[in-house]
Amino acid sequence: MTASEDELPYDIRILNKLQVIKRQRTLDDKEKQELFHIIESSNSKEEILIGAYLLLDQQNMAKFHFEKLDKQFQKEFKKYPIYHFWKDDNND
């Protein structure tokens, strides 16, 4: 069962859409602008910021926000499909 658009927050819907696109091709400028909009939003949660930075290939910023998560949530985040974009030698 998948969540309807009404059940998922806008930021998560955008991240989901853009990660599918990024698996197929490079994001265009408009798509990157959507990610910058999410990043600049003052109410974005850490996990949303991590996802946005990963899609923008900004590994250092993704890591910076990842380290703000508690250890249990870090472990959980590694199970998310978007973690596929984490660029680390050992992916853990």
PDB file of C-alpha atoms in Angstrom:
ATOM      1  CA  MET A   1       0.000   0.000   0.000  1.00  0.00           C
ATOM      2  CA  THR A   2       1.346   3.422  -0.892  1.00  0.00           C
ATOM      3  CA  ALA A   3       0.578   6.682   0.811  1.00  0.00           C
ATOM      4  CA  SER A   4      -1.599   9.160  -1.001  1.00  0.00           C
ATOM      5  CA  GLU A   5      -0.318  12.639  -1.743  1.00  0.00           C
ATOM      6  CA  ASP A   6      -2.473  13.973   1.082  1.00  0.00           C
ATOM      7  CA  GLU A   7      -0.732  11.683   3.580  1.00  0.00           C
ATOM      8  CA  LEU A   8       2.838  12.680   2.708  1.00  0.00           C
ATOM      9  CA  PRO A   9       4.282  16.131   3.400  1.00  0.00           C
ATOM     10  CA  TYR A  10       5.294  18.195   0.366  1.00  0.00           C
ATOM     11  CA  ASP A  11       9.023  17.911   1.110  1.00  0.00           C
ATOM     12  CA  ILE A  12       8.901  14.110   1.195  1.00  0.00           C
ATOM     13  CA  ARG A  13       6.873  13.956  -2.026  1.00  0.00           C
ATOM     14  CA  ILE A  14       9.458  16.171  -3.773  1.00  0.00           C
ATOM     15  CA  LEU A  15      12.391  14.119  -2.447  1.00  0.00           C
ATOM     16  CA  ASN A  16      10.706  10.891  -3.554  1.00  0.00           C
ATOM     17  CA  LYS A  17       9.988  12.256  -7.015  1.00  0.00           C
ATOM     18  CA  LEU A  18      13.468  13.698  -7.501  1.00  0.00           C
ATOM     19  CA  GLN A  19      15.324  10.624  -6.299  1.00  0.00           C
ATOM     20  CA  VAL A  20      13.480   8.549  -8.907  1.00  0.00           C
ATOM     21  CA  ILE A  21      14.451  11.078 -11.560  1.00  0.00           C
ATOM     22  CA  LYS A  22      18.060  11.195 -10.351  1.00  0.00           C
ATOM     23  CA  ARG A  23      18.333   7.421 -10.707  1.00  0.00           C
ATOM     24  CA  GLN A  24      17.522   7.887 -14.397  1.00  0.00           C
ATOM     25  CA  ARG A  25      19.306  11.125 -15.275  1.00  0.00           C
ATOM     26  CA  THR A  26      20.960  14.247 -13.888  1.00  0.00           C
ATOM     27  CA  LEU A  27      18.616  16.716 -12.223  1.00  0.00           C
ATOM     28  CA  ASP A  28      17.907  19.862 -14.204  1.00  0.00           C
ATOM     29  CA  ASP A  29      18.120  23.408 -12.817  1.00  0.00           C
ATOM     30  CA  LYS A  30      14.410  23.617 -11.976  1.00  0.00           C
ATOM     31  CA  GLU A  31      14.580  20.369 -10.014  1.00  0.00           C
ATOM     32  CA  LYS A  32      17.663  21.588  -8.158  1.00  0.00           C
ATOM     33  CA  GLN A  33      15.799  24.814  -7.351  1.00  0.00           C
ATOM     34  CA  GLU A  34      13.073  22.728  -5.697  1.00  0.00           C
ATOM     35  CA  LEU A  35      15.731  21.164  -3.480  1.00  0.00           C
ATOM     36  CA  PHE A  36      17.231  24.554  -2.609  1.00  0.00           C
ATOM     37  CA  HIS A  37      13.744  25.736  -1.664  1.00  0.00           C
ATOM     38  CA  ILE A  38      13.448  22.812   0.761  1.00  0.00           C
ATOM     39  CA  ILE A  39      16.901  23.525   2.209  1.00  0.00           C
ATOM     40  CA  GLU A  40      16.109  27.212   2.725  1.00  0.00           C
ATOM     41  CA  SER A  41      12.851  26.422   4.501  1.00  0.00           C
ATOM     42  CA  SER A  42      13.346  27.084   8.197  1.00  0.00           C
ATOM     43  CA  ASN A  43      11.099  24.191   9.206  1.00  0.00           C
ATOM     44  CA  SER A  44      12.851  21.388   7.307  1.00  0.00           C
ATOM     45  CA  LYS A  45      13.740  18.417   9.481  1.00  0.00           C
ATOM     46  CA  GLU A  46      17.283  17.055   9.514  1.00  0.00           C
ATOM     47  CA  GLU A  47      16.359  13.925   7.555  1.00  0.00           C
ATOM     48  CA  ILE A  48      14.758  16.078   4.841  1.00  0.00           C
ATOM     49  CA  LEU A  49      17.875  18.237   4.635  1.00  0.00           C
ATOM     50  CA  ILE A  50      20.062  15.141   4.368  1.00  0.00           C
ATOM     51  CA  GLY A  51      17.977  13.855   1.479  1.00  0.00           C
ATOM     52  CA  ALA A  52      18.050  17.184  -0.329  1.00  0.00           C
ATOM     53  CA  TYR A  53      21.816  17.501   0.046  1.00  0.00           C
ATOM     54  CA  LEU A  54      22.334  13.925  -1.137  1.00  0.00           C
ATOM     55  CA  LEU A  55      20.327  14.625  -4.285  1.00  0.00           C
ATOM     56  CA  LEU A  56      22.426  17.749  -4.861  1.00  0.00           C
ATOM     57  CA  ASP A  57      25.634  15.701  -4.468  1.00  0.00           C
ATOM     58  CA  GLN A  58      26.631  17.803  -1.471  1.00  0.00           C
ATOM     59  CA  GLN A  59      27.963  14.954   0.625  1.00  0.00           C
ATOM     60  CA  ASN A  60      29.656  17.128   3.253  1.00  0.00           C
ATOM     61  CA  MET A  61      26.427  18.943   4.091  1.00  0.00           C
ATOM     62  CA  ALA A  62      24.471  15.686   4.106  1.00  0.00           C
ATOM     63  CA  LYS A  63      27.008  14.254   6.548  1.00  0.00           C
ATOM     64  CA  PHE A  64      26.874  17.416   8.690  1.00  0.00           C
ATOM     65  CA  HIS A  65      23.094  17.044   9.144  1.00  0.00           C
ATOM     66  CA  PHE A  66      23.297  13.258   9.473  1.00  0.00           C
ATOM     67  CA  GLU A  67      25.596  13.663  12.475  1.00  0.00           C
ATOM     68  CA  LYS A  68      22.921  15.781  14.193  1.00  0.00           C
ATOM     69  CA  LEU A  69      20.573  12.769  14.265  1.00  0.00           C
ATOM     70  CA  ASP A  70      20.626  10.471  17.272  1.00  0.00           C
ATOM     71  CA  LYS A  71      22.337   7.126  16.711  1.00  0.00           C
ATOM     72  CA  GLN A  72      19.080   5.171  16.507  1.00  0.00           C
ATOM     73  CA  PHE A  73      17.647   7.434  13.812  1.00  0.00           C
ATOM     74  CA  GLN A  74      20.958   7.329  11.911  1.00  0.00           C
ATOM     75  CA  LYS A  75      20.575   3.563  11.812  1.00  0.00           C
ATOM     76  CA  GLU A  76      16.982   3.920  10.597  1.00  0.00           C
ATOM     77  CA  PHE A  77      17.917   6.518   7.964  1.00  0.00           C
ATOM     78  CA  LYS A  78      20.379   4.078   6.402  1.00  0.00           C
ATOM     79  CA  LYS A  79      17.385   1.884   5.484  1.00  0.00           C
ATOM     80  CA  TYR A  80      15.739   4.662   3.436  1.00  0.00           C
ATOM     81  CA  PRO A  81      15.977   4.330  -0.352  1.00  0.00           C
ATOM     82  CA  ILE A  82      17.525   7.798  -0.595  1.00  0.00           C
ATOM     83  CA  TYR A  83      20.549   6.499   1.330  1.00  0.00           C
ATOM     84  CA  HIS A  84      21.543   4.927  -1.998  1.00  0.00           C
ATOM     85  CA  PHE A  85      23.009   8.349  -2.864  1.00  0.00           C
ATOM     86  CA  TRP A  86      25.307   8.393   0.176  1.00  0.00           C
ATOM     87  CA  LYS A  87      28.847   8.450  -1.145  1.00  0.00           C
ATOM     88  CA  ASP A  88      31.038   6.780   1.413  1.00  0.00           C
ATOM     89  CA  ASP A  89      33.723   4.152   1.056  1.00  0.00           C
ATOM     90  CA  ASN A  90      31.879   1.599   3.148  1.00  0.00           C
ATOM     91  CA  ASN A  91      28.288   2.964   3.175  1.00  0.00           C
ATOM     92  CA  ASP A  92      27.904   2.615   6.906  1.00  0.00           C
TER      93      ASP A  92
END
